[in-house]
Amino acid sequence: MSVDIRPAGALVFGGDWVGAPLEITLSTGDRTVRISRSGSGHYEVRP
């Protein structure tokens, strides 16, 4: 599995804290999942 985090840095996932927008890409073999967080704290999971 590979993990790519943009922008690079420490991550905090929680309902009480909203950080800067980010995107995490998780890949293994032929499968990829992207998790994005907007500046307003909304999350989106995409294949």
mmCIF file of C-alpha atoms in Angstrom:
data_model
loop_
_atom_site.group_PDB
_atom_site.id
_atom_site.type_symbol
_atom_site.label_atom_id
_atom_site.label_comp_id
_atom_site.label_asym_id
_atom_site.label_seq_id
_atom_site.Cartn_x
_atom_site.Cartn_y
_atom_site.Cartn_z
ATOM 1 C CA MET A 1 0.000 0.000 0.000
ATOM 2 C CA SER A 2 1.193 3.499 -0.718
ATOM 3 C CA VAL A 3 -0.035 6.694 0.911
ATOM 4 C CA ASP A 4 0.312 10.184 -0.553
ATOM 5 C CA ILE A 5 -0.706 13.216 1.535
ATOM 6 C CA ARG A 6 -1.005 16.703 0.045
ATOM 7 C CA PRO A 7 0.070 19.023 1.452
ATOM 8 C CA ALA A 8 2.567 16.993 3.442
ATOM 9 C CA GLY A 9 2.341 17.295 7.223
ATOM 10 C CA ALA A 10 0.611 16.010 10.318
ATOM 11 C CA LEU A 11 -3.085 15.119 10.061
ATOM 12 C CA VAL A 12 -5.894 15.504 12.573
ATOM 13 C CA PHE A 13 -9.270 13.851 11.898
ATOM 14 C CA GLY A 14 -11.991 14.962 14.274
ATOM 15 C CA GLY A 15 -15.310 16.738 14.412
ATOM 16 C CA ASP A 16 -14.050 19.453 16.762
ATOM 17 C CA TRP A 17 -11.195 20.646 14.582
ATOM 18 C CA VAL A 18 -11.249 21.825 10.985
ATOM 19 C CA GLY A 19 -7.895 22.179 9.309
ATOM 20 C CA ALA A 20 -6.672 23.303 5.949
ATOM 21 C CA PRO A 21 -7.877 21.524 2.802
ATOM 22 C CA LEU A 22 -6.042 18.282 2.096
ATOM 23 C CA GLU A 23 -6.114 15.163 -0.029
ATOM 24 C CA ILE A 24 -4.955 11.689 0.955
ATOM 25 C CA THR A 25 -4.486 9.048 -1.743
ATOM 26 C CA LEU A 26 -4.356 5.382 -0.715
ATOM 27 C CA SER A 27 -3.204 2.944 -3.403
ATOM 28 C CA THR A 28 -2.651 -0.785 -3.497
ATOM 29 C CA GLY A 29 -2.199 -2.662 -6.743
ATOM 30 C CA ASP A 30 -4.876 -1.493 -9.157
ATOM 31 C CA ARG A 31 -7.102 0.163 -6.514
ATOM 32 C CA THR A 32 -6.962 3.797 -5.454
ATOM 33 C CA VAL A 33 -9.088 5.772 -2.996
ATOM 34 C CA ARG A 34 -8.873 9.539 -2.471
ATOM 35 C CA ILE A 35 -10.064 11.234 0.698
ATOM 36 C CA SER A 36 -10.416 15.012 0.447
ATOM 37 C CA ARG A 37 -11.181 17.549 3.161
ATOM 38 C CA SER A 38 -12.378 21.009 2.177
ATOM 39 C CA GLY A 39 -11.487 24.182 4.043
ATOM 40 C CA SER A 40 -14.962 24.115 5.612
ATOM 41 C CA GLY A 41 -14.394 20.624 7.034
ATOM 42 C CA HIS A 42 -16.410 18.541 4.558
ATOM 43 C CA TYR A 43 -14.978 15.150 3.579
ATOM 44 C CA GLU A 44 -15.326 13.398 0.224
ATOM 45 C CA VAL A 45 -14.220 9.827 -0.577
ATOM 46 C CA ARG A 46 -13.682 8.989 -4.255
ATOM 47 C CA PRO A 47 -12.479 5.878 -6.066
#
